[in-house]
Amino acid sequence: MYQSDVDENGYNANKKELNLSHRNLRELDTAIIAAHGECIEYLDISHNRISRLEWLYQMPNLRCLIMDDNRLRETHFEKLKKVSLPKITTLTLNKNELSDLDSTAEMLKQIFPNLEYLSLHGNPMCPDDLCLQPFSEFVPYEYAHYR
């Protein structure tokens, strides 16, 4: 008989992954953070309504953070600027409400100093409809500015 490695909260201890996507969450459950916060390396909280992010400091080993489609804005990250989260190397913030590329990039650089991969597609500052076709005269500017 097949036995799942994932508990009722979406935590996989073998992979150190927590998947809380598509749960209509506004915040993370403090019991889940208390139980697994120290161990989690991969967290997917995409497709929720998360607005508070201070709980990230209770996940010291987090390396990959997926926060797509949460309606996050720059103001949600303001409280995180005081202390960095150096272990996070992968961050996806696709389809949120981030609107200022320069200030967001600077803030994320402060909070996540060791990022290797960042994705911001579908935000007002980086819409999916960038005209990145080879024949477009705007390709070098648009792509270079986003990158």
PDB file of C-alpha atoms in Angstrom:
ATOM      1  CA  MET A   1       0.000   0.000   0.000  1.00  0.00           C
ATOM      2  CA  TYR A   2       1.275   3.501  -0.898  1.00  0.00           C
ATOM      3  CA  GLN A   3       1.771   5.812   2.044  1.00  0.00           C
ATOM      4  CA  SER A   4       2.126   9.536   1.431  1.00  0.00           C
ATOM      5  CA  ASP A   5       5.100  11.406   2.852  1.00  0.00           C
ATOM      6  CA  VAL A   6       2.927  14.518   3.175  1.00  0.00           C
ATOM      7  CA  ASP A   7       1.115  15.188   6.454  1.00  0.00           C
ATOM      8  CA  GLU A   8      -2.354  16.731   6.825  1.00  0.00           C
ATOM      9  CA  ASN A   9      -0.843  20.235   6.806  1.00  0.00           C
ATOM     10  CA  GLY A  10       0.941  19.740   3.479  1.00  0.00           C
ATOM     11  CA  TYR A  11       4.407  19.178   4.991  1.00  0.00           C
ATOM     12  CA  ASN A  12       6.769  16.606   3.487  1.00  0.00           C
ATOM     13  CA  ALA A  13       9.457  15.855   6.086  1.00  0.00           C
ATOM     14  CA  ASN A  14      11.626  13.856   3.670  1.00  0.00           C
ATOM     15  CA  LYS A  15      11.877  16.759   1.226  1.00  0.00           C
ATOM     16  CA  LYS A  16      11.551  19.520   3.853  1.00  0.00           C
ATOM     17  CA  GLU A  17       8.753  21.030   1.777  1.00  0.00           C
ATOM     18  CA  LEU A  18       5.527  22.719   2.836  1.00  0.00           C
ATOM     19  CA  ASN A  19       2.825  23.270   0.241  1.00  0.00           C
ATOM     20  CA  LEU A  20       0.025  25.598   1.341  1.00  0.00           C
ATOM     21  CA  SER A  21      -1.045  26.741  -2.110  1.00  0.00           C
ATOM     22  CA  HIS A  22      -4.695  27.278  -3.076  1.00  0.00           C
ATOM     23  CA  ARG A  23      -6.017  27.399   0.509  1.00  0.00           C
ATOM     24  CA  ASN A  24      -7.444  30.934   0.630  1.00  0.00           C
ATOM     25  CA  LEU A  25      -5.076  31.787   3.497  1.00  0.00           C
ATOM     26  CA  ARG A  26      -4.611  35.297   4.831  1.00  0.00           C
ATOM     27  CA  GLU A  27      -1.809  34.257   7.225  1.00  0.00           C
ATOM     28  CA  LEU A  28       0.183  31.185   8.064  1.00  0.00           C
ATOM     29  CA  ASP A  29      -1.034  29.087  10.965  1.00  0.00           C
ATOM     30  CA  THR A  30       1.222  29.628  13.984  1.00  0.00           C
ATOM     31  CA  ALA A  31       0.942  25.926  14.870  1.00  0.00           C
ATOM     32  CA  ILE A  32       2.355  24.940  11.478  1.00  0.00           C
ATOM     33  CA  ILE A  33       5.192  27.435  11.867  1.00  0.00           C
ATOM     34  CA  ALA A  34       5.938  26.168  15.387  1.00  0.00           C
ATOM     35  CA  ALA A  35       5.909  22.547  14.249  1.00  0.00           C
ATOM     36  CA  HIS A  36       7.881  22.856  11.007  1.00  0.00           C
ATOM     37  CA  GLY A  37       9.397  26.360  10.772  1.00  0.00           C
ATOM     38  CA  GLU A  38      12.918  25.308  11.708  1.00  0.00           C
ATOM     39  CA  CYS A  39      12.963  22.499   9.105  1.00  0.00           C
ATOM     40  CA  ILE A  40      11.282  23.954   6.027  1.00  0.00           C
ATOM     41  CA  GLU A  41      13.563  24.584   3.048  1.00  0.00           C
ATOM     42  CA  TYR A  42      10.875  24.888   0.347  1.00  0.00           C
ATOM     43  CA  LEU A  43       7.593  26.766   0.857  1.00  0.00           C
ATOM     44  CA  ASP A  44       4.782  27.246  -1.644  1.00  0.00           C
ATOM     45  CA  ILE A  45       2.071  29.666  -0.496  1.00  0.00           C
ATOM     46  CA  SER A  46       0.912  30.626  -3.978  1.00  0.00           C
ATOM     47  CA  HIS A  47      -2.701  31.421  -4.830  1.00  0.00           C
ATOM     48  CA  ASN A  48      -3.702  32.689  -1.387  1.00  0.00           C
ATOM     49  CA  ARG A  49      -4.326  36.118   0.153  1.00  0.00           C
ATOM     50  CA  ILE A  50      -1.228  36.359   2.362  1.00  0.00           C
ATOM     51  CA  SER A  51      -0.518  39.901   3.522  1.00  0.00           C
ATOM     52  CA  ARG A  52       1.743  39.568   6.591  1.00  0.00           C
ATOM     53  CA  LEU A  53       5.260  38.249   6.022  1.00  0.00           C
ATOM     54  CA  GLU A  54       6.981  38.569   9.404  1.00  0.00           C
ATOM     55  CA  TRP A  55       6.673  34.801   9.965  1.00  0.00           C
ATOM     56  CA  LEU A  56       9.477  34.349   7.415  1.00  0.00           C
ATOM     57  CA  TYR A  57      11.981  34.992  10.214  1.00  0.00           C
ATOM     58  CA  GLN A  58      10.751  31.821  11.918  1.00  0.00           C
ATOM     59  CA  MET A  59      11.934  29.751   8.940  1.00  0.00           C
ATOM     60  CA  PRO A  60      15.717  30.106   9.167  1.00  0.00           C
ATOM     61  CA  ASN A  61      16.497  27.305   6.698  1.00  0.00           C
ATOM     62  CA  LEU A  62      14.110  28.404   3.958  1.00  0.00           C
ATOM     63  CA  ARG A  63      15.811  28.352   0.547  1.00  0.00           C
ATOM     64  CA  CYS A  64      12.939  28.463  -1.953  1.00  0.00           C
ATOM     65  CA  LEU A  65       9.858  30.667  -1.506  1.00  0.00           C
ATOM     66  CA  ILE A  66       6.934  30.626  -3.941  1.00  0.00           C
ATOM     67  CA  MET A  67       4.441  33.465  -3.314  1.00  0.00           C
ATOM     68  CA  ASP A  68       2.709  33.796  -6.681  1.00  0.00           C
ATOM     69  CA  ASP A  69      -0.789  35.285  -6.862  1.00  0.00           C
ATOM     70  CA  ASN A  70      -1.166  36.714  -3.349  1.00  0.00           C
ATOM     71  CA  ARG A  71      -1.912  40.368  -4.162  1.00  0.00           C
ATOM     72  CA  LEU A  72       1.358  41.389  -2.498  1.00  0.00           C
ATOM     73  CA  ARG A  73       2.549  45.000  -2.796  1.00  0.00           C
ATOM     74  CA  GLU A  74       5.776  46.736  -1.862  1.00  0.00           C
ATOM     75  CA  THR A  75       4.267  47.764   1.492  1.00  0.00           C
ATOM     76  CA  HIS A  76       3.977  44.093   2.499  1.00  0.00           C
ATOM     77  CA  PHE A  77       7.765  43.779   2.333  1.00  0.00           C
ATOM     78  CA  GLU A  78       8.545  47.002   4.253  1.00  0.00           C
ATOM     79  CA  LYS A  79       8.680  45.326   7.685  1.00  0.00           C
ATOM     80  CA  LEU A  80      11.142  42.734   6.393  1.00  0.00           C
ATOM     81  CA  LYS A  81      13.806  45.316   5.530  1.00  0.00           C
ATOM     82  CA  LYS A  82      15.220  45.321   9.073  1.00  0.00           C
ATOM     83  CA  VAL A  83      16.779  41.852   8.912  1.00  0.00           C
ATOM     84  CA  SER A  84      17.892  39.899   5.870  1.00  0.00           C
ATOM     85  CA  LEU A  85      16.975  36.349   4.897  1.00  0.00           C
ATOM     86  CA  PRO A  86      20.280  35.178   3.414  1.00  0.00           C
ATOM     87  CA  LYS A  87      19.451  31.511   2.821  1.00  0.00           C
ATOM     88  CA  ILE A  88      16.648  32.197   0.347  1.00  0.00           C
ATOM     89  CA  THR A  89      18.053  31.778  -3.160  1.00  0.00           C
ATOM     90  CA  THR A  90      14.825  31.287  -5.130  1.00  0.00           C
ATOM     91  CA  LEU A  91      11.872  33.686  -4.931  1.00  0.00           C
ATOM     92  CA  THR A  92       8.834  33.859  -7.185  1.00  0.00           C
ATOM     93  CA  LEU A  93       6.381  36.735  -6.864  1.00  0.00           C
ATOM     94  CA  ASN A  94       4.487  36.302 -10.122  1.00  0.00           C
ATOM     95  CA  LYS A  95       0.989  37.776 -10.483  1.00  0.00           C
ATOM     96  CA  ASN A  96       1.023  40.029  -7.438  1.00  0.00           C
ATOM     97  CA  GLU A  97       0.553  43.806  -7.292  1.00  0.00           C
ATOM     98  CA  LEU A  98       4.148  45.006  -7.308  1.00  0.00           C
ATOM     99  CA  SER A  99       4.279  48.252  -9.259  1.00  0.00           C
ATOM    100  CA  ASP A 100       7.709  49.901  -8.998  1.00  0.00           C
ATOM    101  CA  LEU A 101      10.543  47.828 -10.431  1.00  0.00           C
ATOM    102  CA  ASP A 102      13.428  49.932  -9.143  1.00  0.00           C
ATOM    103  CA  SER A 103      12.275  50.268  -5.523  1.00  0.00           C
ATOM    104  CA  THR A 104      11.073  46.644  -5.393  1.00  0.00           C
ATOM    105  CA  ALA A 105      14.373  45.345  -6.740  1.00  0.00           C
ATOM    106  CA  GLU A 106      16.322  47.406  -4.201  1.00  0.00           C
ATOM    107  CA  MET A 107      14.118  46.255  -1.319  1.00  0.00           C
ATOM    108  CA  LEU A 108      14.297  42.588  -2.346  1.00  0.00           C
ATOM    109  CA  LYS A 109      18.074  42.884  -2.667  1.00  0.00           C
ATOM    110  CA  GLN A 110      18.208  44.049   0.973  1.00  0.00           C
ATOM    111  CA  ILE A 111      15.871  41.371   2.300  1.00  0.00           C
ATOM    112  CA  PHE A 112      17.130  38.470   0.159  1.00  0.00           C
ATOM    113  CA  PRO A 113      20.831  39.256  -0.451  1.00  0.00           C
ATOM    114  CA  ASN A 114      21.705  35.859  -1.942  1.00  0.00           C
ATOM    115  CA  LEU A 115      18.932  35.465  -4.503  1.00  0.00           C
ATOM    116  CA  GLU A 116      19.932  33.456  -7.533  1.00  0.00           C
ATOM    117  CA  TYR A 117      16.480  33.296  -9.125  1.00  0.00           C
ATOM    118  CA  LEU A 118      13.726  35.921  -8.976  1.00  0.00           C
ATOM    119  CA  SER A 119      10.546  35.929 -11.056  1.00  0.00           C
ATOM    120  CA  LEU A 120       8.173  38.908 -11.180  1.00  0.00           C
ATOM    121  CA  HIS A 121       6.032  38.167 -14.252  1.00  0.00           C
ATOM    122  CA  GLY A 122       2.459  39.373 -14.292  1.00  0.00           C
ATOM    123  CA  ASN A 123       2.951  42.275 -11.878  1.00  0.00           C
ATOM    124  CA  PRO A 124       2.045  45.821 -13.006  1.00  0.00           C
ATOM    125  CA  MET A 125       5.782  46.608 -13.182  1.00  0.00           C
ATOM    126  CA  CYS A 126       6.422  43.580 -15.397  1.00  0.00           C
ATOM    127  CA  PRO A 127       3.317  42.697 -17.354  1.00  0.00           C
ATOM    128  CA  ASP A 128       3.232  39.459 -19.306  1.00  0.00           C
ATOM    129  CA  ASP A 129       2.541  41.370 -22.492  1.00  0.00           C
ATOM    130  CA  LEU A 130       6.015  42.855 -22.917  1.00  0.00           C
ATOM    131  CA  CYS A 131       6.682  42.983 -26.631  1.00  0.00           C
ATOM    132  CA  LEU A 132       9.768  40.788 -26.658  1.00  0.00           C
ATOM    133  CA  GLN A 133       9.643  39.700 -30.280  1.00  0.00           C
ATOM    134  CA  PRO A 134      12.943  39.931 -32.186  1.00  0.00           C
ATOM    135  CA  PHE A 135      11.568  42.494 -34.627  1.00  0.00           C
ATOM    136  CA  SER A 136      10.448  44.916 -31.903  1.00  0.00           C
ATOM    137  CA  GLU A 137      12.468  48.108 -31.663  1.00  0.00           C
ATOM    138  CA  PHE A 138      11.777  48.179 -27.882  1.00  0.00           C
ATOM    139  CA  VAL A 139      13.208  44.728 -27.082  1.00  0.00           C
ATOM    140  CA  PRO A 140      16.590  45.901 -25.767  1.00  0.00           C
ATOM    141  CA  TYR A 141      15.047  48.516 -23.450  1.00  0.00           C
ATOM    142  CA  GLU A 142      12.102  46.510 -22.135  1.00  0.00           C
ATOM    143  CA  TYR A 143      14.037  43.310 -21.600  1.00  0.00           C
ATOM    144  CA  ALA A 144      17.095  45.026 -20.124  1.00  0.00           C
ATOM    145  CA  HIS A 145      14.936  47.127 -17.801  1.00  0.00           C
ATOM    146  CA  TYR A 146      13.010  44.092 -16.546  1.00  0.00           C
ATOM    147  CA  ARG A 147      16.098  41.940 -16.235  1.00  0.00           C
TER     148      ARG A 147
END
